[in-house]
Coordinates of C-alpha atoms and ligand atoms in Angstrom, one line a residue:
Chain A
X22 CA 0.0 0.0 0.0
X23 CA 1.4 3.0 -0.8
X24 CA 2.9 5.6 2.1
X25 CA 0.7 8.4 1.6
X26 CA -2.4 6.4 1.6
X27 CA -1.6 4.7 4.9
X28 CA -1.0 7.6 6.4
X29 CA -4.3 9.1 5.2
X30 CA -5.8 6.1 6.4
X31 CA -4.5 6.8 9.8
X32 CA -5.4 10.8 10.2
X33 CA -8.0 11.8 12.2
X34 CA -7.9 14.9 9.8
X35 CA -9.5 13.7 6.3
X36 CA -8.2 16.7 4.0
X37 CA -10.9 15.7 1.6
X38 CA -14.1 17.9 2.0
X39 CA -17.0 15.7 2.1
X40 CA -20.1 15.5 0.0
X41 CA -22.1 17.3 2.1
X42 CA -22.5 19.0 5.7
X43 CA -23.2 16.4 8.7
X44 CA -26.2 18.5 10.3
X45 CA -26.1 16.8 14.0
X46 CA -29.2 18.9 15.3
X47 CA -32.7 18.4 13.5
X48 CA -34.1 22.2 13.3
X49 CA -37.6 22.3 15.1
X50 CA -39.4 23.0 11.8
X51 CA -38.9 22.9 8.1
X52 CA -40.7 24.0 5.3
X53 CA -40.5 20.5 3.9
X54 CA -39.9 17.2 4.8
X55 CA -38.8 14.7 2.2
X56 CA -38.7 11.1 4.0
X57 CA -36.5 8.7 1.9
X58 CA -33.3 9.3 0.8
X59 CA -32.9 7.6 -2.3
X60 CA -32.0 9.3 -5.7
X61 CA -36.0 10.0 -5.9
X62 CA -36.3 12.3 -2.6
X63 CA -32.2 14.0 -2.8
X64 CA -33.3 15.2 -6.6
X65 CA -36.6 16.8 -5.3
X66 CA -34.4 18.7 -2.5
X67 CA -32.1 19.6 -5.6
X68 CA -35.2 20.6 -7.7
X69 CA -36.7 22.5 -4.9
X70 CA -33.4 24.5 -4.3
X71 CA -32.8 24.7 -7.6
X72 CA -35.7 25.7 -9.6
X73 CA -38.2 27.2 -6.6
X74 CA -36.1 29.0 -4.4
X75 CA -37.1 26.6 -1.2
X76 CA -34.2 25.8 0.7
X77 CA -34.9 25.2 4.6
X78 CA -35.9 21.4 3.6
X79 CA -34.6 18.1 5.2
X80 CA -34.5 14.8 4.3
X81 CA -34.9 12.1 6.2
X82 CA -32.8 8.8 5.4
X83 CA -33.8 5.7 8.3
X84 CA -29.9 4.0 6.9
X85 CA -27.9 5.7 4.7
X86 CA -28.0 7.5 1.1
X87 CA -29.0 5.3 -1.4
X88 CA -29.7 2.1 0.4
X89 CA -32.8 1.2 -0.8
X90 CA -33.6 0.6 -4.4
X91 CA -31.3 3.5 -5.5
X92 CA -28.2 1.1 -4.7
X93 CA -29.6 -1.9 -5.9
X94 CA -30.9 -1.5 -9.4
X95 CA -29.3 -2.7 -13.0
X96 CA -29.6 1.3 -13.8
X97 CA -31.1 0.6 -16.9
X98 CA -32.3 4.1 -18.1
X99 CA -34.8 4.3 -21.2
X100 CA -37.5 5.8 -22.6
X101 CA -38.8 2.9 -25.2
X102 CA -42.4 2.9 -22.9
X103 CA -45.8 2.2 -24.6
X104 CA -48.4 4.8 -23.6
X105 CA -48.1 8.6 -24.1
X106 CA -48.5 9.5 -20.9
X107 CA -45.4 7.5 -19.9
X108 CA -43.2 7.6 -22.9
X109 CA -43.4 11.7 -22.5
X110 CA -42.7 11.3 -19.1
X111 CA -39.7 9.0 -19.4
X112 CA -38.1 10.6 -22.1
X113 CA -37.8 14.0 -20.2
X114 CA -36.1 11.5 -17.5
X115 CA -33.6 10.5 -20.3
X116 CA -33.0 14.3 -21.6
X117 CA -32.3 15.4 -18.0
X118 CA -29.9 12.1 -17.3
X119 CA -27.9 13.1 -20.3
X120 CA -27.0 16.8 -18.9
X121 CA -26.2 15.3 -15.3
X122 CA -23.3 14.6 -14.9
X123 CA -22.4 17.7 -16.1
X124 CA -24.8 19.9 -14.2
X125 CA -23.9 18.2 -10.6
X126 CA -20.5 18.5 -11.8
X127 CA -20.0 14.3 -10.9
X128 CA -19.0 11.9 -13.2
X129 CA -22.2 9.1 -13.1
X130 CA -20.5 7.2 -16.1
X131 CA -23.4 7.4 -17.7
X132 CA -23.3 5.2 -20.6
X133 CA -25.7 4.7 -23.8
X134 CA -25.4 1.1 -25.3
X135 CA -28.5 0.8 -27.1
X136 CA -31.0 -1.0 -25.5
X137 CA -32.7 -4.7 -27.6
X138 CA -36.0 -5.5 -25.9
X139 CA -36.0 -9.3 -27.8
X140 CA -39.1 -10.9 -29.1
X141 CA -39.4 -15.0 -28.9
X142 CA -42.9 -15.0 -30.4
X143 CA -44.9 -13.0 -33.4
X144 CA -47.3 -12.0 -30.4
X145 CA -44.5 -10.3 -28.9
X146 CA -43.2 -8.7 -32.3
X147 CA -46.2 -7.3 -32.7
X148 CA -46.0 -5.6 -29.2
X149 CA -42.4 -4.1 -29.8
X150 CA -43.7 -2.8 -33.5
X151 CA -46.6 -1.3 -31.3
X152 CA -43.9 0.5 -29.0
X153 CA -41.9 1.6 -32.0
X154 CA -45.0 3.6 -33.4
X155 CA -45.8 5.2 -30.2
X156 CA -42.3 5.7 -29.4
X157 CA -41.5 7.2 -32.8
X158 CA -44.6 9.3 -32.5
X159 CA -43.2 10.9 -29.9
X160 CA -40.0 11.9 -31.4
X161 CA -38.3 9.1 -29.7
X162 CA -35.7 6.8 -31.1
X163 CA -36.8 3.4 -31.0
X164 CA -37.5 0.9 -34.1
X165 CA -37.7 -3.0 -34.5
X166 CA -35.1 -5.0 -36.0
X167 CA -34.3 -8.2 -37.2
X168 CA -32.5 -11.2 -36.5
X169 CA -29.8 -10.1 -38.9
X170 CA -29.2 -6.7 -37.2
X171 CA -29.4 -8.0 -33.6
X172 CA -26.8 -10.5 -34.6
X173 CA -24.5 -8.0 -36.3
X174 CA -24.4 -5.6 -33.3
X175 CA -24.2 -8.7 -31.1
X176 CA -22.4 -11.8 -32.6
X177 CA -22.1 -13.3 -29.1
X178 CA -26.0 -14.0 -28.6
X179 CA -27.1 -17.4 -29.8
X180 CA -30.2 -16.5 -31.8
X181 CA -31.9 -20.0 -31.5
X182 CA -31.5 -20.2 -27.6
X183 CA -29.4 -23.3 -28.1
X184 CA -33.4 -24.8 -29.0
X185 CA -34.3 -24.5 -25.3
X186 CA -36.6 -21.9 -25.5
X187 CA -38.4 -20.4 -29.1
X188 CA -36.0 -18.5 -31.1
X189 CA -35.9 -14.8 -31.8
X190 CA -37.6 -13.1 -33.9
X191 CA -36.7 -9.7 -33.8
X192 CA -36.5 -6.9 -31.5
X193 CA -37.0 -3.4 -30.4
X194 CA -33.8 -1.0 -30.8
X195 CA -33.3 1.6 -28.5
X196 CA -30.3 3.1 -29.2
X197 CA -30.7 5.9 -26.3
X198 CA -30.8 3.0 -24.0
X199 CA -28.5 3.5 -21.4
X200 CA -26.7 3.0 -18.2
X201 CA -25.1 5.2 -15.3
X202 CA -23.5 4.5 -11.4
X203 CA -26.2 4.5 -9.2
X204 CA -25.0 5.3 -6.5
X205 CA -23.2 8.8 -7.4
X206 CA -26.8 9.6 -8.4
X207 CA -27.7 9.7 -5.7
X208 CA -24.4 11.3 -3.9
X209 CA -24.3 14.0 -7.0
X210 CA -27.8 15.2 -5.9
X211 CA -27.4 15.0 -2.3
X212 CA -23.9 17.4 -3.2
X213 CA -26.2 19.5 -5.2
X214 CA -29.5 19.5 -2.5
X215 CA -26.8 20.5 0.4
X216 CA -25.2 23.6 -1.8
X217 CA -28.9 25.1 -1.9
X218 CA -29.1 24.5 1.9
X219 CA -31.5 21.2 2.1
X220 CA -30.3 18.9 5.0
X221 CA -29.4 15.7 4.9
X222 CA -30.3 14.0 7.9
X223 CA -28.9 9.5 7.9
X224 CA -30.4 7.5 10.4
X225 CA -33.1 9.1 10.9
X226 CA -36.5 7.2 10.7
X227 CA -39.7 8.5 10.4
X228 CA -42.0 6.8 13.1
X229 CA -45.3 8.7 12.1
X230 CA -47.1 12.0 10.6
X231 CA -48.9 13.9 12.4
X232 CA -52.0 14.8 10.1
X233 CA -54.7 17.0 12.0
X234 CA -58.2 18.7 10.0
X235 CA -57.0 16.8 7.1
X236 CA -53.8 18.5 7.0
X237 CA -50.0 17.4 7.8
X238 CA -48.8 19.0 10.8
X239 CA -45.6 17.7 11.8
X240 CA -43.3 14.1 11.8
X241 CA -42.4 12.0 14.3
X242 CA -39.2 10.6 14.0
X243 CA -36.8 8.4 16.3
X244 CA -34.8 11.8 17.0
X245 CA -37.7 13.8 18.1
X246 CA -40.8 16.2 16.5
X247 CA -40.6 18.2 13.6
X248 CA -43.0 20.7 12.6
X249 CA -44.0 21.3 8.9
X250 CA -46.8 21.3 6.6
X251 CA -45.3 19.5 3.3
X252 CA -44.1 16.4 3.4
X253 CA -43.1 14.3 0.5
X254 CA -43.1 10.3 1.1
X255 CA -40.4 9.7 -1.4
X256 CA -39.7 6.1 0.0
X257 CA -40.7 3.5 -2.7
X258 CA -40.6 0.1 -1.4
X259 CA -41.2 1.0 1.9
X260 CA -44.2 3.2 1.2
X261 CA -47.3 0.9 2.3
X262 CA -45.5 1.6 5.9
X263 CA -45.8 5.5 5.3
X264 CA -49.5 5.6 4.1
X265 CA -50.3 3.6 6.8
X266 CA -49.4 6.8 9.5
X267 CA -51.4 8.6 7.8
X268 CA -54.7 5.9 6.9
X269 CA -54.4 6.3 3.2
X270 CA -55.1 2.9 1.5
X271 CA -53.3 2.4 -2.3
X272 CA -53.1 0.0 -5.1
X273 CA -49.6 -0.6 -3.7
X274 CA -48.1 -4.0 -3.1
X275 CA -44.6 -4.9 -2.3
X276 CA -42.7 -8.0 -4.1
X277 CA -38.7 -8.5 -4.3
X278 CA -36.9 -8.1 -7.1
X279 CA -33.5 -10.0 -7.5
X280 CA -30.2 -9.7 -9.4
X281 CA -26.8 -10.5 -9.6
X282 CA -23.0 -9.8 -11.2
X283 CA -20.3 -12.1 -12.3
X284 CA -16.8 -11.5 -12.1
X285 CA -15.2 -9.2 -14.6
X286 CA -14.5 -9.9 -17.9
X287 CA -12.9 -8.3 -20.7
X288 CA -15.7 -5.6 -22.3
X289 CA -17.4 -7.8 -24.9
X290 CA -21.2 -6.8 -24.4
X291 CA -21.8 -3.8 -25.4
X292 CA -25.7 -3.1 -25.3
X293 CA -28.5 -3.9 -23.1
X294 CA -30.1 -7.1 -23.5
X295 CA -33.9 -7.9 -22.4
X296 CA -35.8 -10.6 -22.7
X297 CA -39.5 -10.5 -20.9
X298 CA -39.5 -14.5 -22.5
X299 CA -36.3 -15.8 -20.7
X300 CA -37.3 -13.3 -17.6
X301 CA -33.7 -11.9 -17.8
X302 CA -31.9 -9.0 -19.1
X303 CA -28.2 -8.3 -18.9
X304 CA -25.4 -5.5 -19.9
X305 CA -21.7 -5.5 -18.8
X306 CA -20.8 -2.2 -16.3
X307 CA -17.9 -0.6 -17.1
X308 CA -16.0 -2.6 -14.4
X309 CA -16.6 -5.4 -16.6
X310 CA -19.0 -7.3 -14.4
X311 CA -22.1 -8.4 -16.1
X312 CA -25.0 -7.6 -14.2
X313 CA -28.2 -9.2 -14.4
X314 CA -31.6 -8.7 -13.4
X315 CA -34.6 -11.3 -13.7
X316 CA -38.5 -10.3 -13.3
X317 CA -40.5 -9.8 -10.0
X318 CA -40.7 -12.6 -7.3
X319 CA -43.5 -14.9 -7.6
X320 CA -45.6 -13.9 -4.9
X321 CA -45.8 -10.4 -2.5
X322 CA -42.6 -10.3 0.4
X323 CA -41.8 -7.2 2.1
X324 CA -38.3 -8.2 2.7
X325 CA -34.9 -8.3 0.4
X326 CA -34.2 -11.8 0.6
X327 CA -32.4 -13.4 -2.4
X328 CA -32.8 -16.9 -3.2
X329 CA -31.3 -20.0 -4.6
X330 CA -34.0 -20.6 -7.6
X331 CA -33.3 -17.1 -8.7
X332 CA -29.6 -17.7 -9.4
X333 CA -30.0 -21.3 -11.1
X334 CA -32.8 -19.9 -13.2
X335 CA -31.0 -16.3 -13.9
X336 CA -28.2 -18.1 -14.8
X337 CA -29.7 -20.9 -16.9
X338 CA -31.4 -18.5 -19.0
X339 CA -28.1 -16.3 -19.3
X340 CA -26.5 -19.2 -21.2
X341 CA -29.4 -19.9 -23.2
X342 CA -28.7 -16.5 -25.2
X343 CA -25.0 -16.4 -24.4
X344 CA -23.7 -20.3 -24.8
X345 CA -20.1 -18.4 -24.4
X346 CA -21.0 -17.9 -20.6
X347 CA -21.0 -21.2 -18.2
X348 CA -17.7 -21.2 -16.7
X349 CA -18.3 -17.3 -15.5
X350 CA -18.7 -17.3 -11.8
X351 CA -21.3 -15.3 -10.1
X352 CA -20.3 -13.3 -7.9
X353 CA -22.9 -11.6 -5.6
X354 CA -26.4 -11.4 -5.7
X355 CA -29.1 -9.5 -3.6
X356 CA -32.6 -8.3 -3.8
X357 CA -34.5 -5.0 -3.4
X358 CA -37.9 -4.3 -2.8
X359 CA -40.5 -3.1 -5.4
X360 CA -44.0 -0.8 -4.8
X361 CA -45.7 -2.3 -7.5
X362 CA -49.2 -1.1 -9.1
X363 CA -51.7 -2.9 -11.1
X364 CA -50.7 -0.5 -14.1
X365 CA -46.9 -0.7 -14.0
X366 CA -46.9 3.1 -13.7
X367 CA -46.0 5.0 -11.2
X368 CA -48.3 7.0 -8.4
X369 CA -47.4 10.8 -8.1
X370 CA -48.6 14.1 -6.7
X371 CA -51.4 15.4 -4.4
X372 CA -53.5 13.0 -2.1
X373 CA -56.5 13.3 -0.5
X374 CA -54.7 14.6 2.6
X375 CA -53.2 18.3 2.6
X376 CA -49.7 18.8 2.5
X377 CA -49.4 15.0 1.9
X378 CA -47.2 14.2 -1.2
X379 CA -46.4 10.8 -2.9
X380 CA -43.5 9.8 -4.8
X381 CA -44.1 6.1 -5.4
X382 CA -45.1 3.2 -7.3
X383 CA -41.5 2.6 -8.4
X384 CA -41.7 -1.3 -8.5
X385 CA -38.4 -2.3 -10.9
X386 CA -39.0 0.7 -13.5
X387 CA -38.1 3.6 -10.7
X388 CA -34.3 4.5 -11.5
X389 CA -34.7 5.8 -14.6
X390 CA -37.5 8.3 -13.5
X391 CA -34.7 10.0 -10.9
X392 CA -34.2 13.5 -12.5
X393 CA -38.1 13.4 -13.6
X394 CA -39.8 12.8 -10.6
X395 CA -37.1 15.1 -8.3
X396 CA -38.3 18.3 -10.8
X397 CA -41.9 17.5 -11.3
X398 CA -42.1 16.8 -7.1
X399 CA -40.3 19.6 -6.6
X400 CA -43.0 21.9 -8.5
X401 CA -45.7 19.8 -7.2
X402 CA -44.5 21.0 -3.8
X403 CA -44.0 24.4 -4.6
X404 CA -47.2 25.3 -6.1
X405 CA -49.5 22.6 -4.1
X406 CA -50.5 21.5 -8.0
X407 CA -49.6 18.4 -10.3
X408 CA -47.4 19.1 -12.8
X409 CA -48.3 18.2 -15.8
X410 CA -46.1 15.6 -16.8
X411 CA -47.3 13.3 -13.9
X412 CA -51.3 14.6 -13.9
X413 CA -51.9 11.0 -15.3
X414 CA -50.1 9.5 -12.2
X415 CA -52.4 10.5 -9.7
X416 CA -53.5 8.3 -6.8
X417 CA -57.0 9.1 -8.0
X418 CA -56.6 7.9 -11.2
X419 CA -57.6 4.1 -9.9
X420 CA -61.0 5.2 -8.5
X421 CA -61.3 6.9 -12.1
X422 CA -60.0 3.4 -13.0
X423 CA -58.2 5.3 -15.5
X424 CA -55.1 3.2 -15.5
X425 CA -51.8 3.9 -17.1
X426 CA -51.3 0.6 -18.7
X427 CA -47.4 0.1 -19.0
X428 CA -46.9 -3.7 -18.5
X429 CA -46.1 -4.5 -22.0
X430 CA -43.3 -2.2 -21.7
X431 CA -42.0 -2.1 -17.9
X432 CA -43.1 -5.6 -16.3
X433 CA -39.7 -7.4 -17.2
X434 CA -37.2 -4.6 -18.9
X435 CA -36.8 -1.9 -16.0
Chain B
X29 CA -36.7 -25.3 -0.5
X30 CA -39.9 -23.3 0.8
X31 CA -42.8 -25.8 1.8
X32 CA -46.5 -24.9 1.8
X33 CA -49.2 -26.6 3.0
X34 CA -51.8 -27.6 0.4
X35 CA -54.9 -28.3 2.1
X36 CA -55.6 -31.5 0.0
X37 CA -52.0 -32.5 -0.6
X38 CA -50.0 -31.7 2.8
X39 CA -46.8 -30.1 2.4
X40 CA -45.7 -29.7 -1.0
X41 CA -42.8 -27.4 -2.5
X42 CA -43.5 -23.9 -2.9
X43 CA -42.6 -24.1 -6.6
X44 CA -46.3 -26.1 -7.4
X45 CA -48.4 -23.8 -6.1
X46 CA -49.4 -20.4 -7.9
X47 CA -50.1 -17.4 -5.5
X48 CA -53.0 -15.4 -6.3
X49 CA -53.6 -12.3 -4.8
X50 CA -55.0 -10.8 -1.8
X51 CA -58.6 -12.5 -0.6
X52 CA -61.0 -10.5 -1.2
X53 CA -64.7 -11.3 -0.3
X54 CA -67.0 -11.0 -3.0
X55 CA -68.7 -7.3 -4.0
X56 CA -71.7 -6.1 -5.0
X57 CA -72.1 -3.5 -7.5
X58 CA -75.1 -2.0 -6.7
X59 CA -74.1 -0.7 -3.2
X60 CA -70.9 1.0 -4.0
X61 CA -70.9 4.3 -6.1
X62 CA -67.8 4.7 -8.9
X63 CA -64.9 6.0 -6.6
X64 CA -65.6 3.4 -4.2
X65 CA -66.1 0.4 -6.7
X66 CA -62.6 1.7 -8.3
X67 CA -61.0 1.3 -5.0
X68 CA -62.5 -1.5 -3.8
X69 CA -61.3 -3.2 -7.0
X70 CA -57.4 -1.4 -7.4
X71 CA -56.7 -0.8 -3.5
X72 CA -54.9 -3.2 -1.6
X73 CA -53.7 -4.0 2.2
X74 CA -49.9 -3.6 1.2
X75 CA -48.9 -2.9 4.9
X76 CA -47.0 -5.1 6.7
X77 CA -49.0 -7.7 8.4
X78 CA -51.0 -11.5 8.4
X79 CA -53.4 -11.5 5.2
X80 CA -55.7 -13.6 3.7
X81 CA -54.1 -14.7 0.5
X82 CA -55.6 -16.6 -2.7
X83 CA -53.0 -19.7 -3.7
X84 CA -53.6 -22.3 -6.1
X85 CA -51.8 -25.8 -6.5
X86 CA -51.2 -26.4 -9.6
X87 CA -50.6 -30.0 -9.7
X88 CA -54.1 -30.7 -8.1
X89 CA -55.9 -27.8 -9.8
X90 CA -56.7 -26.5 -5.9
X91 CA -57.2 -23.1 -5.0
X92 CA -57.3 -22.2 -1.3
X93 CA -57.0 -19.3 1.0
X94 CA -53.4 -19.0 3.1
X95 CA -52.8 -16.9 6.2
X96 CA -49.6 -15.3 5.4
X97 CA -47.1 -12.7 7.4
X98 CA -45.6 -10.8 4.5
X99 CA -43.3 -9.2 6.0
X100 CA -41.9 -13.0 7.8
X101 CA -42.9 -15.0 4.7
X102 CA -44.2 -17.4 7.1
X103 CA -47.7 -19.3 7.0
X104 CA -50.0 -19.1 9.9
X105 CA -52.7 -21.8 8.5
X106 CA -54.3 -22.9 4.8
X107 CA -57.8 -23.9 4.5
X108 CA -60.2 -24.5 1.4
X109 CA -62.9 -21.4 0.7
X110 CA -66.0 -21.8 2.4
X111 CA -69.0 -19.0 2.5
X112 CA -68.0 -17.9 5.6
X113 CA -64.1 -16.8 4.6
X114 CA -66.5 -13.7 3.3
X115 CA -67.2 -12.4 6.2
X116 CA -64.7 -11.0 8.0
Ligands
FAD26 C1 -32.9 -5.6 -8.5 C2 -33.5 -4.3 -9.0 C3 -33.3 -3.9 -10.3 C4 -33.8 -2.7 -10.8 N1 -33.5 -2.3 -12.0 C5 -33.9 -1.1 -12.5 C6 -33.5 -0.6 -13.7 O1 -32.7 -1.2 -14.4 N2 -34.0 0.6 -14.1 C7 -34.9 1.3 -13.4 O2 -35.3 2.4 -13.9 N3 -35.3 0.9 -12.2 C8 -34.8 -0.3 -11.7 N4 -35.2 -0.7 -10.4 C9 -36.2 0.1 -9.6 C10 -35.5 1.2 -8.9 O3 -34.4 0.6 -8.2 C11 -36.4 1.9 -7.9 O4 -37.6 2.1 -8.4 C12 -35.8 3.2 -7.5 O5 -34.4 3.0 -7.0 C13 -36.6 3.9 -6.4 O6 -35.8 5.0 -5.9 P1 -36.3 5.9 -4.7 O7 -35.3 7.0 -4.5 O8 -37.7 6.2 -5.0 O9 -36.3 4.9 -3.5 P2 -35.2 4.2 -2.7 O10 -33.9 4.3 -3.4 O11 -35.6 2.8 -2.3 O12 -35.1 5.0 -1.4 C14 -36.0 5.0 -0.4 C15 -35.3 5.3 0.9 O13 -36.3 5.6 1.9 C16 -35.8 5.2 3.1 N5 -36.9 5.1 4.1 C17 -37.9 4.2 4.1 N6 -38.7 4.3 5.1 C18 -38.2 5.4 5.8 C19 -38.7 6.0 7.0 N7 -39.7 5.6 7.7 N8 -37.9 7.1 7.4 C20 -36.8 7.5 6.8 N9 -36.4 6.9 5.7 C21 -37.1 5.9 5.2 C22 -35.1 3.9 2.8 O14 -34.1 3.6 3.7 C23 -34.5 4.2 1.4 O15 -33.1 4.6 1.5 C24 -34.7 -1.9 -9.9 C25 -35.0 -2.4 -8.6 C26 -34.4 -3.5 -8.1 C27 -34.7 -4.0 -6.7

């Protein structure tokens, strides 16, 4: 180990200025609470800073920065989605993930590699050439191809799925397709939150919400009360905990969602691979792990457990498209929890309850959204009124039972 | 490997059964307005706690109600449907 970095090691004086401030004392009231701090609640502190001015905010993290979904995703970022409503919304996810790195000033290595959403039937060709239209509609980038092309781009895959499971037929292209580091996501914004004067409160858990004459109060939290009268549940998996404090019933269930990464290897897979047939989809970060997701549990857990049977299946499908892969070793594998809806969209904005915000509804589709939902929370704050890029999202939309139907497009690419 | 009890079968792996939602006893149109029928059909008990769960064994073509924490994955009891699961 080299001198100089055992000595740093060593000092009780780290010369490197950190992220952000450690605030030790909670203020007795804040303008806003934001509880969850995940990529989703430090970009609407950013947003609120940023674009409206409000800057005596907190947010409240139970564990630390992005260690809940944030940290635990593939970081698949697209727009490729099939209704309006949530192909406009993702794809001003996408334009705003593009800038970022460059307006938090942090490198998020974010990474376009085209993104192939592969069809094993003509049932499911027919779905991608349904995306395509609505995608290209919408000014978005996103065509089917052919085996030919898919081969071309990626002579590894074995097209016929070494005859275990039906062959491909063709797939949607997403060229914008992309990936980025979680995890400075989330740092990057929680930089950019603290320089407009949010704080950043770790290990701090929110117990309950103090909601009086239909209107939020206050939180409770396991360091004491805090007064305010906006605050924005910006937790995702853990939201059916939330609503309950404050008796507001949702579509909202939670299942896991597991993945895993194999050692690295030499870069060799250059775009995202999804298949909703083989319940897998794969692309190679640029530490050359591969890292690969599957699709939801079978049945509802609140709880990150991973399992055996996902590995084994993961990994059996894995070598059906890539026969170059079985002496790769797996090297970790882990599972995060998923809000899910019965529309694979999310649920945004104003509640029945005043002063009551949800950011939610994230099941396995929620990373991509981070810039989006931080800016259009942040206005919905601000001016107590949906913005209009997430009016479709609205918890009422369900009693409307005017659902956002995005399973086609969400339920196994992310 | 996760066993559940299949209330015709005994113990069987988890991987032959089929879960199937949250149990809901039956509705009635008539006595709920629009907002309340959309809910009653969309909203679910998410929270943390024992529910009543659909499951259905595939090999047997069963379905049967579960008792479930979902937050310990653990199974209080299974039983078949009767009239009387509707009434809580
Ligand atoms: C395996 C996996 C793969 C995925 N792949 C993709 C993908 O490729 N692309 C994509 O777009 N999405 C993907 N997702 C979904 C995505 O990870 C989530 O939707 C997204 O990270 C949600 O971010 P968030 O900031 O809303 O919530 P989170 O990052 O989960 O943050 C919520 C935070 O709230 C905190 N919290 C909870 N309760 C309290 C409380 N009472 N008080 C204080 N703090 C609290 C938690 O500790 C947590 O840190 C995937 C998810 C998983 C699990």
């Amino acid at each position: 180990m080299p001198h100089r970095l055992l000595k740093f090691g060593f000092s009780d004086h780290h010369p490197e200025p950190r992220m952000f401030r450690e605030v030790s004392q909670l203020k007795p009231e804040y303008d806003a609470v934001i509880i969850g701090g995940g990529g989703h609640g430090l970009a609407a502190a950013y947003y609120l800073g940023k674009d409206h001015g409000i800057s005596n905010v907190a947010v409240l993290e139970q564990g630390y920065l992005g260690g809940g979904g944030t940290g635990r995703n593939t970081a698949i970022v697209r727009s490729n989605y099939l209704t309006p409503e949530g192909a406009r919304f993702y794809q001003a996810s996408v334009e705003l993930f593009q800038d970022l790195s460059r307006e938090l000033d942090y490198n998020l290595f974010y990474s376009e590699r085209g993104h192939f959403t592969l069809a094993h039937s003509p049932a499911s060709l027919r779905t991608q050439r349904w995306r395509a239209e609505v995608n290209q509609h919408l000014g978005i980038d996103s065509q089917v191809v052919y085996p030919d092309f898919i081969q071309s781009q990626i002579p590894q895959i074995d097209l016929t799925c070494g005859g275990h499971q039906p062959p491909i037929h063709g797939a949607l292209f997403h060229p914008p397709g992309a990936i980025a580091r979680h995890d400075a996501v989330a740092w990057a914004y929680a930089r950019g939150a603290d320089r407009y004067g949010a704080e950043i409160h770790q290990q701090t858990a929110v117990t309950d919400i103090e909601v009086r004459d239909g209107a939020v109060i206050g939180v409770h939290t396991d360091r004491g009360y805090i007064k305010t009268r906006k605050v924005l549940s910006a937790v995702a998996g853990w939201t059916t905990h939330i609503t309950k404090m404050v008796g507001l019933t949702t579509p909202l269930v939670i299942y896991p969602l597991q993945a895993m990464v194999t050692e690295p290897l030499k870069p060799w897979l250059n775009h995202i691979v999804v298949s909703a047939s083989l319940h897998v989809y794969v692309s190679q970060s640029s530490r050359g792990e591969l890292v690969a997701g599957a699709s939801l549990d079978p049945y509802e857990l609140i709880s990150s457990r991973s399992t055996l049977d996902f590995a084994e299946s993961m990994s059996g499908h894995l070598i059906d498209l890539f026969p170059c892969l079985p002496q790769v070793n797996v090297l970790r594998q882990w599972a995060g929890m998923c809000d899910m809806t019965p529309d694979f969209s999310p649920i945004m904005g104003l509640t029945p309850i005043s002063g009551f915000y949800l950011d939610s509804g994230w099941g396995t589709w929620g990373f991509k959204a981070t810039p989006i939902s931080g800016k259009t929370m942040a206005f919905t704050l601000a001016n107590n009124r949906d913005h209009d890029l997430i009016k479709a999202f609205n918890l009422s939309r369900f009693e409307r039972c005017e659902l956002v139907g995005e399973k086609g497009a969400a339920s196994v690419g992310h | 490997m996760k066993i559940l009890n299949c209330p015709l079968n005994g113990p069987r792996p988890i991987q032959e059964f089929h879960y199937g939602g949250e149990f809901h006893p039956p509705l009635d149109p008539a006595e709920l307005n629009d907002a309340d029928w959309g809910q009653e059909v969309h909203h679910r008990h998410g929270e943390p706690g024992v529910k009543r769960e659909w499951w259905y064994h595939t090999a047997s073509g069963t379905w049967f109600i579960a008792e479930r924490d979902n937050l310990k994955d653990h199974v209080i009891q299974t039983y078949l449907y009767t009239p009387e699961c509707g009434n809580d």
